[in-house]
């Protein structure tokens, strides 16, 4: 298998080239088949790689060639596939294939069909490069590549100015984080004289914790993760990114790209374990983001915006897990979140497809009987994300909450409250969309229909994964062996040695599980009472809302705040530099030289009369002037 591992990223790249060049000549059927088949082939190779890793329990290192060497810096273009990256390969290619398959039906009538699939294939290539690289530079190339593809896919319908602005916003905010990541890589090389994982982690594991270099490196890396994984304060790009087609939301902003920050920290776990201060910062930022985004999601009426803020909140949970040392729990939540959030986004796309592009839940309702497959699958996804057993989200979320409890009771309490918010706003979305009477137009109601098989089959598969995916990590307190923890143990071995085993008494663990499940059930019952029994529909935008509801609905005016304290001052400064420094200063000097030359030439050109007699006269004057100058010079010397 080692000889063919390079094909895993190469196949999607080939799909990008073929569909990119043939987007105007190949048929839609051929384009969809090529794009999906090549990603499925990558998935098949990823399965074989995973089986090899599982059976041999030894990482696969493949050195393709030496990329470049400068003095002491030697960068091989090499791949490292271990327990962590093998699971990421399955998520990227497996969920990616289902989204490609779904997109064939969803994007069938779009004029940019070929270009869309080319971009999807390119994104999968860069994401695979990000997780397979054996050093930080290859990871950074993949990191920047998925940022580029995000820009292209969010602004796919670029003729709409607001969509184009959303793409630019995502690109710029990611660049802020990427600068921190790049500086972190520079500091890693300055500290360890290498950027290859094996060498860096080996050198780091023998040093003393709490060193200043560890804190500086990890804080810079975390800045990169904050940008890519949409944490406070760099989270506002992700909800706006819903401007892209729904499959883009599922692939980039639910299952893969936004989890790159979590993967990077999990991969660099020993560096973060050696910097407890940074771990505390990560936990606080993650918990704050989770709660803040959940508060916003409580009142949103756009079905995709609810899921977008839910994604931000769930990413916050993952960072909370990383911050309290629950590396396995955080990555476990990456996996389960990939299943149920991709399902929910694709389900939302099926709803939007059925109601002729409508995204406002106030204009939906009563779709349960019209879209039975979409309803059942979205119900499974909603139960899973709410943390209700035995669905996937229960196991991964409760593992994070258990570690949060061991770290800080305050963290646990806030985490449980946020979990209740999650259950409320997700069931609110489900009830407003599928229950009650249809509130859309007569024309929309006339065209209501279930989505085609190319869209519903991926929903069914993801619903099954959302239902059973949690059994990979059943804790010992519930009679399981936590297969995932044992499988990932070699990746986190050095960190575990430093932090020690963290366990709770079985009775305490059961109580914590009971509290979180009870909270989720109470929240969904309250949502049922409010939105089904009382049929309480959110008010129109023209009507007044209570103060707190209005704050939440307007996203606490964070975008407006950034506009006032960052964009407008920067615009004012740039206008000042443009008018004073650029136009009056630089342009004034350059234009001054130009005008001086022009004016001087106007005088000198008068000497060019074209009269031969005048030229002879001036020549004689010149000779006389030279003779006089020579005579005076000689006498002065004497």
Coordinates of C-alpha atoms in Angstrom, one line a residue:
X1 CA 0.0 0.0 0.0
X2 CA 2.9 2.3 0.7
X3 CA 3.7 2.6 -3.0
X4 CA 0.2 3.8 -3.9
X5 CA -0.5 6.2 -1.1
X6 CA 0.4 9.2 -3.3
X7 CA -2.6 8.3 -5.5
X8 CA -5.0 9.3 -2.6
X9 CA -4.5 13.1 -3.2
X10 CA -3.5 12.7 -6.9
X11 CA -6.9 11.3 -8.0
X12 CA -9.0 14.3 -7.0
X13 CA -6.3 16.6 -8.5
X14 CA -6.8 14.7 -11.8
X15 CA -10.5 15.2 -11.5
X16 CA -9.9 19.0 -11.1
X17 CA -7.7 19.1 -14.2
X18 CA -10.1 16.9 -16.4
X19 CA -13.3 18.7 -15.4
X20 CA -11.6 22.1 -15.3
X21 CA -10.4 21.7 -18.9
X22 CA -13.5 19.9 -20.1
X23 CA -16.1 21.9 -18.3
X24 CA -17.6 23.3 -21.5
X25 CA -17.2 20.2 -23.6
X26 CA -18.0 17.2 -21.4
X27 CA -21.6 16.4 -20.5
X28 CA -23.0 16.9 -17.0
X29 CA -23.3 13.2 -16.6
X30 CA -19.7 12.6 -17.5
X31 CA -18.4 15.5 -15.3
X32 CA -20.4 14.3 -12.3
X33 CA -19.2 10.7 -12.8
X34 CA -15.6 11.6 -13.1
X35 CA -15.6 13.9 -10.1
X36 CA -17.4 11.4 -7.9
X37 CA -15.7 8.3 -9.1
X38 CA -12.2 9.7 -8.5
X39 CA -13.1 10.8 -5.0
X40 CA -14.6 7.3 -4.3
X41 CA -11.3 5.8 -5.6
X42 CA -9.4 7.9 -3.1
X43 CA -11.9 6.6 -0.4
X44 CA -11.2 3.0 -1.4
X45 CA -7.4 3.6 -1.1
X46 CA -8.0 5.4 2.2
X47 CA -9.9 2.3 3.5
X48 CA -7.0 0.1 2.5
X49 CA -4.5 2.4 4.2
X50 CA -6.7 2.5 7.4
X51 CA -6.8 -1.4 7.4
X52 CA -3.0 -1.5 7.1
X53 CA -2.5 1.0 9.9
X54 CA -5.0 -0.8 12.1
X55 CA -3.3 -4.2 11.6
X56 CA 0.3 -3.1 11.8
X57 CA -0.1 -0.2 14.2
X58 CA 2.9 1.5 12.6
X59 CA 2.7 4.8 10.7
X60 CA 3.3 4.9 7.0
X61 CA 6.1 7.3 5.9
X62 CA 6.5 7.9 2.2
X63 CA 9.4 10.2 1.0
X64 CA 8.6 11.1 -2.6
X65 CA 11.5 13.5 -3.2
X66 CA 13.6 16.2 -1.6
X67 CA 11.7 19.3 -2.2
X68 CA 14.4 21.8 -1.4
X69 CA 17.4 22.3 0.8
X70 CA 18.7 25.7 2.1
X71 CA 21.7 25.6 4.6
X72 CA 20.4 23.5 7.5
X73 CA 16.8 23.4 6.3
X74 CA 15.9 20.2 4.4
X75 CA 12.3 19.9 3.3
X76 CA 11.3 16.5 1.8
X77 CA 8.0 16.2 0.0
X78 CA 6.8 13.4 2.1
X79 CA 3.6 11.9 3.5
X80 CA 2.9 10.6 7.0
X81 CA -0.2 8.5 7.5
X82 CA -0.8 7.3 11.1
X83 CA -3.8 6.6 13.2
X84 CA -4.9 10.2 13.3
X85 CA -4.5 11.1 9.6
X86 CA -5.9 7.7 8.5
X87 CA -9.2 8.6 10.2
X88 CA -9.2 12.0 8.6
X89 CA -8.7 10.5 5.2
X90 CA -11.8 8.4 5.7
X91 CA -13.8 11.4 6.7
X92 CA -12.6 13.6 3.9
X93 CA -13.0 11.1 1.1
X94 CA -16.0 9.3 2.5
X95 CA -18.1 12.3 3.4
X96 CA -16.6 14.1 0.4
X97 CA -17.9 11.4 -2.0
X98 CA -21.4 11.5 -0.6
X99 CA -21.4 15.3 -1.0
X100 CA -20.2 14.9 -4.6
X101 CA -23.0 12.4 -5.3
X102 CA -25.6 14.8 -3.7
X103 CA -24.3 17.7 -5.8
X104 CA -25.1 15.9 -9.0
X105 CA -28.8 16.3 -8.3
X106 CA -28.6 19.6 -6.4
X107 CA -26.5 21.5 -9.0
X108 CA -28.0 19.8 -12.1
X109 CA -29.6 22.9 -13.5
X110 CA -26.7 25.3 -12.7
X111 CA -24.7 26.7 -15.7
X112 CA -21.4 26.4 -13.8
X113 CA -21.9 22.6 -13.2
X114 CA -18.4 21.6 -14.6
X115 CA -16.6 24.4 -12.8
X116 CA -18.3 23.6 -9.5
X117 CA -17.2 20.0 -9.6
X118 CA -13.7 21.0 -10.6
X119 CA -13.5 23.3 -7.5
X120 CA -14.9 20.5 -5.3
X121 CA -12.2 18.1 -6.5
X122 CA -9.5 20.7 -6.0
X123 CA -10.7 21.3 -2.4
X124 CA -10.5 17.6 -1.6
X125 CA -6.9 17.5 -3.0
X126 CA -5.8 20.3 -0.8
X127 CA -7.5 18.9 2.2
X128 CA -5.9 15.6 1.7
X129 CA -2.5 17.3 1.3
X130 CA -3.1 19.2 4.6
X131 CA -3.6 16.0 6.6
X132 CA -1.1 13.7 4.8
X133 CA 1.9 16.0 4.9
X134 CA 4.8 14.9 7.1
X135 CA 5.9 18.5 7.9
X136 CA 4.3 21.9 8.7
X137 CA 5.2 23.3 5.3
X138 CA 3.1 20.7 3.4
X139 CA 0.3 21.2 5.9
X140 CA 0.6 25.0 5.2
X141 CA 0.2 24.5 1.5
X142 CA -2.9 22.4 2.0
X143 CA -4.1 25.0 4.6
X144 CA -3.8 27.8 2.1
X145 CA -5.2 25.7 -0.7
X146 CA -8.5 25.0 1.1
X147 CA -8.6 28.7 1.9
X148 CA -8.4 29.4 -1.9
X149 CA -11.1 26.8 -2.7
X150 CA -13.3 28.2 0.1
X151 CA -13.1 31.6 -1.6
X152 CA -13.9 30.1 -5.0
X153 CA -16.8 28.1 -3.7
X154 CA -18.4 30.6 -1.3
X155 CA -18.4 33.2 -4.2
X156 CA -19.4 30.6 -6.8
X157 CA -22.5 32.7 -7.7
X158 CA -20.3 35.8 -7.9
X159 CA -22.8 37.8 -10.0
X160 CA -24.6 38.5 -6.7
X161 CA -22.5 41.2 -5.0
X162 CA -23.3 40.1 -1.5
X163 CA -22.1 36.6 -2.3
X164 CA -18.8 38.0 -3.7
X165 CA -18.4 40.1 -0.6
X166 CA -18.9 37.0 1.6
X167 CA -16.2 35.2 -0.3
X168 CA -13.8 38.1 0.2
X169 CA -14.7 38.3 3.8
X170 CA -13.8 34.7 4.4
X171 CA -10.6 35.0 2.4
X172 CA -9.4 38.1 4.4
X173 CA -10.3 36.8 7.8
X174 CA -8.6 33.5 7.1
X175 CA -5.4 35.4 6.1
X176 CA -5.3 37.0 9.6
X177 CA -5.2 33.6 11.1
X178 CA -2.8 32.2 8.5
X179 CA -0.2 34.9 9.3
X180 CA -0.2 33.6 12.9
X181 CA 0.2 30.0 11.7
X182 CA 3.1 31.0 9.4
X183 CA 4.9 32.9 12.2
X184 CA 4.4 29.8 14.3
X185 CA 6.1 27.6 11.7
X186 CA 9.1 30.1 11.6
X187 CA 9.4 30.0 15.3
X188 CA 9.3 26.1 15.3
X189 CA 12.2 26.1 12.9
X190 CA 14.1 28.7 15.0
X191 CA 13.6 26.6 18.1
X192 CA 14.0 23.0 16.8
X193 CA 15.9 23.6 13.6
X194 CA 13.3 21.5 11.7
X195 CA 9.7 21.6 10.7
X196 CA 9.3 17.9 10.2
X197 CA 6.8 16.4 12.7
X198 CA 8.9 13.5 13.8
X199 CA 12.0 15.6 14.6
X200 CA 10.0 18.5 16.2
X201 CA 7.9 16.3 18.4
X202 CA 10.8 14.1 19.5
X203 CA 12.9 17.2 20.5
X204 CA 9.9 18.8 22.3
X205 CA 9.0 15.7 24.4
X206 CA 12.4 15.7 26.2
X207 CA 12.3 19.5 27.1
X208 CA 10.7 20.9 30.3
X209 CA 7.1 22.2 30.1
X210 CA 6.1 25.8 30.5
X211 CA 9.0 27.2 28.5
X212 CA 8.5 30.5 26.7
X213 CA 9.2 29.1 23.2
X214 CA 6.3 26.5 23.7
X215 CA 3.9 29.3 24.8
X216 CA 4.9 31.5 21.9
X217 CA 4.7 28.7 19.3
X218 CA 1.4 27.4 20.4
X219 CA -0.3 30.8 20.7
X220 CA 0.8 31.5 17.1
X221 CA -0.5 28.2 15.9
X222 CA -3.7 28.7 17.8
X223 CA -4.2 32.1 16.0
X224 CA -4.1 30.1 12.8
X225 CA -6.7 27.6 14.2
X226 CA -8.9 30.5 15.3
X227 CA -9.1 31.9 11.8
X228 CA -9.6 28.5 10.0
X229 CA -12.0 27.1 12.5
X230 CA -14.0 30.2 13.1
X231 CA -13.5 31.0 16.7
X232 CA -13.9 34.3 18.5
X233 CA -13.0 36.9 17.4
X234 CA -12.5 35.6 13.8
X235 CA -15.8 33.7 13.4
X236 CA -18.0 36.1 11.5
X237 CA -16.9 34.8 8.1
X238 CA -18.4 31.4 8.5
X239 CA -22.1 32.3 8.8
X240 CA -21.7 34.6 5.8
X241 CA -20.1 31.7 3.9
X242 CA -23.6 30.2 3.6
X243 CA -23.8 32.3 0.4
X244 CA -22.2 29.4 -1.4
X245 CA -24.3 26.4 -2.7
X246 CA -25.5 24.1 0.1
X247 CA -23.1 21.2 -0.8
X248 CA -20.3 23.7 -0.2
X249 CA -21.6 24.4 3.3
X250 CA -21.7 20.7 4.0
X251 CA -18.2 19.9 2.7
X252 CA -16.2 22.9 3.7
X253 CA -18.0 24.4 6.6
X254 CA -19.2 21.2 8.4
X255 CA -17.1 18.1 7.6
X256 CA -13.6 19.2 6.6
X257 CA -12.0 22.7 6.3
X258 CA -13.3 24.2 9.5
X259 CA -12.0 21.2 11.4
X260 CA -8.5 21.8 10.1
X261 CA -7.6 23.9 13.1
X262 CA -8.6 21.0 15.5
X263 CA -6.6 18.6 13.4
X264 CA -3.5 20.8 13.5
X265 CA -3.7 21.1 17.3
X266 CA -4.3 17.4 17.7
X267 CA -1.3 16.7 15.4
X268 CA 0.8 19.1 17.4
X269 CA -0.5 17.9 20.8
X270 CA 2.8 17.5 22.5
X271 CA 3.7 21.2 21.8
X272 CA 0.4 22.3 23.4
X273 CA 0.7 19.9 26.3
X274 CA 4.0 21.5 27.1
X275 CA 2.3 24.9 27.3
X276 CA -0.5 24.7 29.9
X277 CA -1.1 28.5 29.6
X278 CA -2.0 28.1 26.0
X279 CA -4.3 25.2 26.8
X280 CA -6.2 27.3 29.2
X281 CA -6.6 30.0 26.6
X282 CA -7.9 27.5 24.1
X283 CA -10.4 26.1 26.6
X284 CA -11.7 29.6 27.4
X285 CA -11.9 30.7 23.8
X286 CA -13.6 27.5 22.8
X287 CA -16.2 27.6 25.6
X288 CA -16.9 31.3 25.0
X289 CA -17.4 30.7 21.3
X290 CA -19.6 27.7 21.8
X291 CA -21.9 29.6 24.1
X292 CA -21.9 32.9 22.1
X293 CA -22.7 31.2 18.8
X294 CA -25.5 29.1 20.5
X295 CA -27.1 32.3 21.8
X296 CA -27.2 33.7 18.3
X297 CA -28.6 30.5 16.8
X298 CA -31.5 30.6 19.2
X299 CA -33.3 33.3 17.2
X300 CA -32.1 32.9 13.6
X301 CA -34.8 32.3 10.9
X302 CA -32.6 31.3 7.9
X303 CA -32.3 27.5 8.1
X304 CA -28.7 27.6 6.8
X305 CA -27.7 30.4 9.3
X306 CA -29.0 28.3 12.2
X307 CA -26.7 25.4 11.0
X308 CA -23.8 27.9 10.5
X309 CA -23.9 29.2 14.0
X310 CA -24.4 25.6 15.2
X311 CA -21.2 24.7 13.4
X312 CA -19.3 27.6 15.1
X313 CA -20.7 26.4 18.5
X314 CA -19.7 22.8 17.9
X315 CA -16.2 23.8 16.9
X316 CA -16.1 25.7 20.2
X317 CA -16.9 22.4 21.9
X318 CA -14.0 20.8 20.1
X319 CA -11.6 23.5 21.2
X320 CA -12.9 23.1 24.8
X321 CA -12.0 19.5 24.6
X322 CA -8.5 20.3 23.3
X323 CA -8.0 22.9 26.0
X324 CA -8.8 20.5 28.8
X325 CA -6.6 17.8 27.4
X326 CA -9.4 15.6 25.9
X327 CA -7.5 15.2 22.6
X328 CA -9.4 11.9 21.8
X329 CA -12.7 13.4 22.8
X330 CA -12.2 16.5 20.6
X331 CA -11.2 14.4 17.6
X332 CA -14.1 12.0 18.3
X333 CA -16.4 15.1 18.1
X334 CA -14.8 16.0 14.8
X335 CA -15.8 12.6 13.4
X336 CA -19.4 12.6 14.7
X337 CA -19.9 16.2 13.8
X338 CA -18.8 15.4 10.2
X339 CA -21.6 12.9 10.0
X340 CA -24.5 14.7 11.6
X341 CA -23.6 18.3 10.4
X342 CA -23.1 17.2 6.8
X343 CA -26.4 15.4 7.1
X344 CA -28.2 18.5 8.4
X345 CA -26.7 20.8 5.8
X346 CA -27.6 18.4 3.0
X347 CA -31.1 17.9 4.5
X348 CA -31.5 21.7 4.6
X349 CA -30.4 21.7 0.9
X350 CA -33.1 19.2 0.2
X351 CA -35.7 21.4 1.9
X352 CA -34.5 24.5 0.0
X353 CA -34.6 22.5 -3.2
X354 CA -38.2 21.5 -2.5
X355 CA -39.5 25.0 -1.7
X356 CA -38.0 26.7 -4.7
X357 CA -34.9 28.3 -3.1
X358 CA -36.7 29.6 0.1
X359 CA -34.4 29.6 3.2
X360 CA -36.6 31.4 5.7
X361 CA -38.2 28.9 8.1
X362 CA -41.0 31.4 8.7
X363 CA -42.2 30.5 5.2
X364 CA -41.9 26.7 5.6
X365 CA -43.8 24.3 7.9
X366 CA -45.8 21.2 7.3
X367 CA -43.1 19.5 5.2
X368 CA -43.1 16.3 7.1
X369 CA -45.5 14.5 4.9
X370 CA -44.2 16.0 1.7
X371 CA -40.5 15.2 2.3
X372 CA -40.6 12.0 4.4
X373 CA -37.0 10.9 3.8
X374 CA -35.6 14.3 4.3
X375 CA -37.6 14.7 7.5
X376 CA -36.6 11.3 9.0
X377 CA -32.9 11.8 8.2
X378 CA -32.9 15.4 9.6
X379 CA -34.6 14.1 12.7
X380 CA -31.8 11.6 13.2
X381 CA -29.2 14.4 12.7
X382 CA -31.0 16.7 15.1
X383 CA -31.2 14.0 17.8
X384 CA -27.5 13.3 17.3
X385 CA -26.3 16.9 17.6
X386 CA -28.5 17.4 20.6
X387 CA -26.5 14.7 22.5
X388 CA -29.3 12.3 23.1
X389 CA -28.3 8.6 23.4
X390 CA -27.6 6.3 21.7
X391 CA -26.9 8.6 18.8
X392 CA -23.3 9.7 17.8
X393 CA -23.2 13.2 19.4
X394 CA -24.1 11.9 22.9
X395 CA -20.8 9.9 23.2
X396 CA -18.4 12.5 21.8
X397 CA -20.0 15.6 23.5
X398 CA -20.3 13.8 26.9
X399 CA -16.6 12.8 26.7
X400 CA -15.7 16.5 26.3
X401 CA -18.0 17.5 29.1
X402 CA -16.6 14.9 31.5
X403 CA -13.0 16.2 30.9
X404 CA -14.3 19.7 31.3
X405 CA -15.8 18.7 34.7
X406 CA -12.4 17.3 35.8
X407 CA -10.7 20.5 34.8
X408 CA -13.3 23.0 36.1
X409 CA -16.8 22.8 37.4
X410 CA -17.6 26.2 35.9
X411 CA -16.5 24.9 32.4
X412 CA -18.8 21.9 32.8
X413 CA -21.9 24.0 33.9
X414 CA -21.5 26.4 31.0
X415 CA -21.0 23.5 28.7
X416 CA -24.2 21.8 29.8
X417 CA -26.2 25.0 29.4
X418 CA -24.8 25.4 25.9
X419 CA -25.8 21.8 25.2
X420 CA -29.3 22.7 26.2
X421 CA -29.3 25.7 23.9
X422 CA -28.1 23.4 21.1
X423 CA -31.0 21.0 21.7
X424 CA -33.5 23.9 21.8
X425 CA -32.4 25.7 18.6
X426 CA -32.0 22.4 16.6
X427 CA -35.5 21.1 17.5
X428 CA -36.8 24.7 16.9
X429 CA -35.4 24.4 13.4
X430 CA -37.0 20.9 12.9
X431 CA -40.4 22.0 14.2
X432 CA -40.6 25.2 12.2
X433 CA -39.6 23.4 9.1
X434 CA -41.6 20.2 9.2
X435 CA -44.5 20.7 11.6
X436 CA -47.7 22.8 11.5
X437 CA -49.1 24.2 8.3
X438 CA -47.2 25.2 5.2
X439 CA -46.6 29.0 5.4
X440 CA -45.1 29.6 2.0
X441 CA -46.8 30.7 -1.3
X442 CA -49.4 28.6 -3.2
X443 CA -46.9 28.3 -6.0
X444 CA -44.3 26.8 -3.7
X445 CA -46.8 24.4 -2.1
X446 CA -47.8 23.3 -5.6
X447 CA -44.2 22.3 -6.4
X448 CA -43.3 20.5 -3.1
X449 CA -41.6 17.2 -3.7
X450 CA -39.1 14.9 -2.3
X451 CA -35.5 15.2 -3.7
X452 CA -34.2 12.7 -6.3
X453 CA -32.3 9.6 -5.2
X454 CA -28.9 11.2 -5.9
X455 CA -29.7 13.5 -3.0
X456 CA -31.7 11.2 -0.7
X457 CA -29.2 8.3 -0.7
X458 CA -26.4 10.3 0.8
X459 CA -28.9 11.6 3.4
X460 CA -29.7 8.0 4.4
X461 CA -26.1 6.9 4.6
X462 CA -25.2 9.9 6.7
X463 CA -28.2 9.3 8.9
X464 CA -27.0 5.8 9.6
X465 CA -23.5 7.0 10.4
X466 CA -25.0 9.7 12.7
X467 CA -27.0 7.0 14.5
X468 CA -24.2 4.4 15.0
X469 CA -21.0 6.5 14.7
X470 CA -20.8 7.0 18.5
X471 CA -20.3 3.3 19.1
X472 CA -16.6 3.8 18.1
X473 CA -16.1 5.5 21.5
X474 CA -18.4 3.9 24.0
X475 CA -16.9 4.5 27.4
X476 CA -16.1 1.8 29.9
X477 CA -18.7 3.1 32.3
X478 CA -21.3 2.1 29.7
X479 CA -19.8 -1.3 29.2
X480 CA -17.7 -0.3 26.1
X481 CA -13.9 -0.4 25.5
X482 CA -13.6 3.0 23.8
X483 CA -12.1 1.6 20.6
X484 CA -11.2 5.1 19.3
X485 CA -9.2 6.0 22.4
X486 CA -7.1 2.8 22.1
X487 CA -6.6 3.3 18.4
X488 CA -5.4 6.9 18.8
X489 CA -3.3 6.2 21.9
X490 CA 0.1 6.1 20.0
X491 CA -0.6 9.6 18.6
X492 CA -1.2 11.1 22.1
X493 CA 1.2 8.9 24.0
X494 CA 3.7 11.6 25.0
X495 CA 0.9 14.0 26.1
X496 CA -0.8 11.3 28.1
X497 CA 2.5 10.5 29.8
X498 CA 2.9 14.2 30.9
X499 CA -0.7 14.8 31.9
X500 CA -1.4 11.4 33.3
X501 CA -4.6 9.3 33.0
X502 CA -7.7 11.3 33.6
X503 CA -10.6 9.3 34.9
X504 CA -13.9 9.8 36.8
X505 CA -15.6 7.5 39.3
X506 CA -18.2 5.5 37.4
X507 CA -21.1 6.9 39.5
X508 CA -20.0 10.5 38.8
X509 CA -19.7 9.8 35.1
X510 CA -23.3 8.4 35.0
X511 CA -24.6 11.5 36.9
X512 CA -22.9 13.8 34.5
X513 CA -24.3 11.9 31.5
X514 CA -27.8 12.0 33.1
X515 CA -27.6 15.8 33.7
X516 CA -26.6 16.6 30.1
X517 CA -29.3 14.2 28.6
X518 CA -32.0 15.5 30.9
X519 CA -31.0 19.1 29.9
X520 CA -31.3 18.2 26.2
X521 CA -34.7 16.5 26.7
X522 CA -36.1 19.5 28.7
X523 CA -34.9 21.9 25.9
X524 CA -36.6 19.8 23.1
X525 CA -39.8 19.5 25.1
X526 CA -39.9 23.3 25.6
X527 CA -39.2 23.8 21.9
X528 CA -42.1 21.4 21.1
X529 CA -44.4 23.3 23.4
X530 CA -43.5 26.6 22.0
X531 CA -43.4 25.9 18.2
X532 CA -45.7 22.9 17.8
X533 CA -48.4 23.1 20.5
X534 CA -48.6 26.9 20.6
X535 CA -47.5 27.3 16.9
X536 CA -45.4 30.3 17.9
X537 CA -43.8 31.6 14.6
X538 CA -40.9 34.1 14.9
X539 CA -42.0 37.6 14.1
X540 CA -41.4 39.3 10.8
X541 CA -38.3 41.6 10.4
X542 CA -40.6 44.7 10.4
X543 CA -42.0 43.9 13.8
X544 CA -40.4 44.7 17.2
X545 CA -38.7 42.0 19.3
X546 CA -37.8 42.0 23.0
X547 CA -34.4 43.5 23.6
X548 CA -32.5 40.3 24.3
X549 CA -34.2 38.5 21.4
X550 CA -33.3 41.5 19.1
X551 CA -29.7 41.3 20.2
X552 CA -29.5 37.7 19.4
X553 CA -31.3 38.0 16.1
X554 CA -28.9 40.8 15.0
X555 CA -25.9 38.6 16.1
X556 CA -25.1 41.0 18.9
X557 CA -24.1 43.5 16.3
X558 CA -20.6 42.0 16.1
X559 CA -20.3 42.8 12.3
X560 CA -21.4 46.4 13.0
X561 CA -18.9 46.6 15.8
X562 CA -16.0 45.4 13.6
X563 CA -17.2 47.8 10.9
X564 CA -17.1 50.7 13.3
X565 CA -13.8 50.0 15.1
X566 CA -11.8 48.3 12.4
X567 CA -13.0 48.9 8.8
X568 CA -14.0 52.6 9.1
X569 CA -10.8 53.7 10.9
X570 CA -8.7 51.7 8.4
X571 CA -10.7 53.3 5.5
X572 CA -10.1 56.8 7.1
X573 CA -6.3 56.1 7.5
X574 CA -6.0 54.8 4.0
X575 CA -7.8 57.8 2.6
X576 CA -5.4 60.1 4.6
X577 CA -2.4 58.2 3.2
X578 CA -3.9 58.3 -0.3
X579 CA -4.6 62.0 -0.3
X580 CA -1.5 63.2 1.7
X581 CA 1.3 60.7 1.3
X582 CA 0.4 59.1 -2.0
X583 CA -1.1 61.9 -4.1
X584 CA 0.7 65.0 -2.5
X585 CA 3.9 63.2 -1.5
X586 CA 5.0 60.3 -3.8
X587 CA 2.9 61.4 -6.8
X588 CA 4.0 65.1 -6.1
X589 CA 7.7 64.2 -6.3
X590 CA 7.3 61.9 -9.3
X591 CA 5.1 64.4 -11.2
X592 CA 7.4 67.2 -10.1
X593 CA 10.3 65.6 -11.9
X594 CA 8.1 65.0 -14.9
X595 CA 6.9 68.6 -15.0
X596 CA 10.5 69.9 -14.4
X597 CA 11.7 67.9 -17.3
X598 CA 8.9 69.0 -19.6
X599 CA 9.4 72.7 -18.7
X600 CA 13.2 72.5 -19.2
X601 CA 12.7 70.8 -22.5
X602 CA 10.4 73.5 -23.6
X603 CA 13.2 76.0 -23.2
X604 CA 15.9 73.8 -24.7
X605 CA 13.9 72.9 -27.8
X606 CA 13.9 76.6 -28.8
X607 CA 17.6 76.1 -29.5
X608 CA 16.7 73.6 -32.2
X609 CA 15.7 76.0 -35.0
X610 CA 16.7 74.0 -38.1
X611 CA 18.7 77.0 -39.4
X612 CA 22.2 76.0 -40.5
X613 CA 23.6 79.5 -40.2
X614 CA 22.3 79.7 -36.6
X615 CA 24.0 76.3 -35.8
X616 CA 27.4 77.7 -37.3
X617 CA 27.0 80.8 -35.2
X618 CA 26.4 78.8 -32.0
X619 CA 29.4 76.6 -32.8
X620 CA 31.6 79.7 -33.1
X621 CA 30.2 81.0 -29.8
X622 CA 31.0 77.7 -28.2
X623 CA 34.6 77.7 -29.5
X624 CA 35.1 81.3 -28.3
X625 CA 33.7 80.3 -24.9
X626 CA 36.1 77.4 -24.6
X627 CA 39.1 79.5 -25.6
X628 CA 38.2 82.2 -23.0
X629 CA 37.7 79.5 -20.3
X630 CA 41.1 77.9 -21.2
X631 CA 42.9 81.3 -21.1
X632 CA 41.4 82.2 -17.7
X633 CA 42.3 78.7 -16.3
X634 CA 45.9 79.0 -17.4
X635 CA 46.4 82.4 -15.9
X636 CA 44.8 81.4 -12.6
X637 CA 47.1 78.5 -12.3
X638 CA 50.1 80.8 -12.8

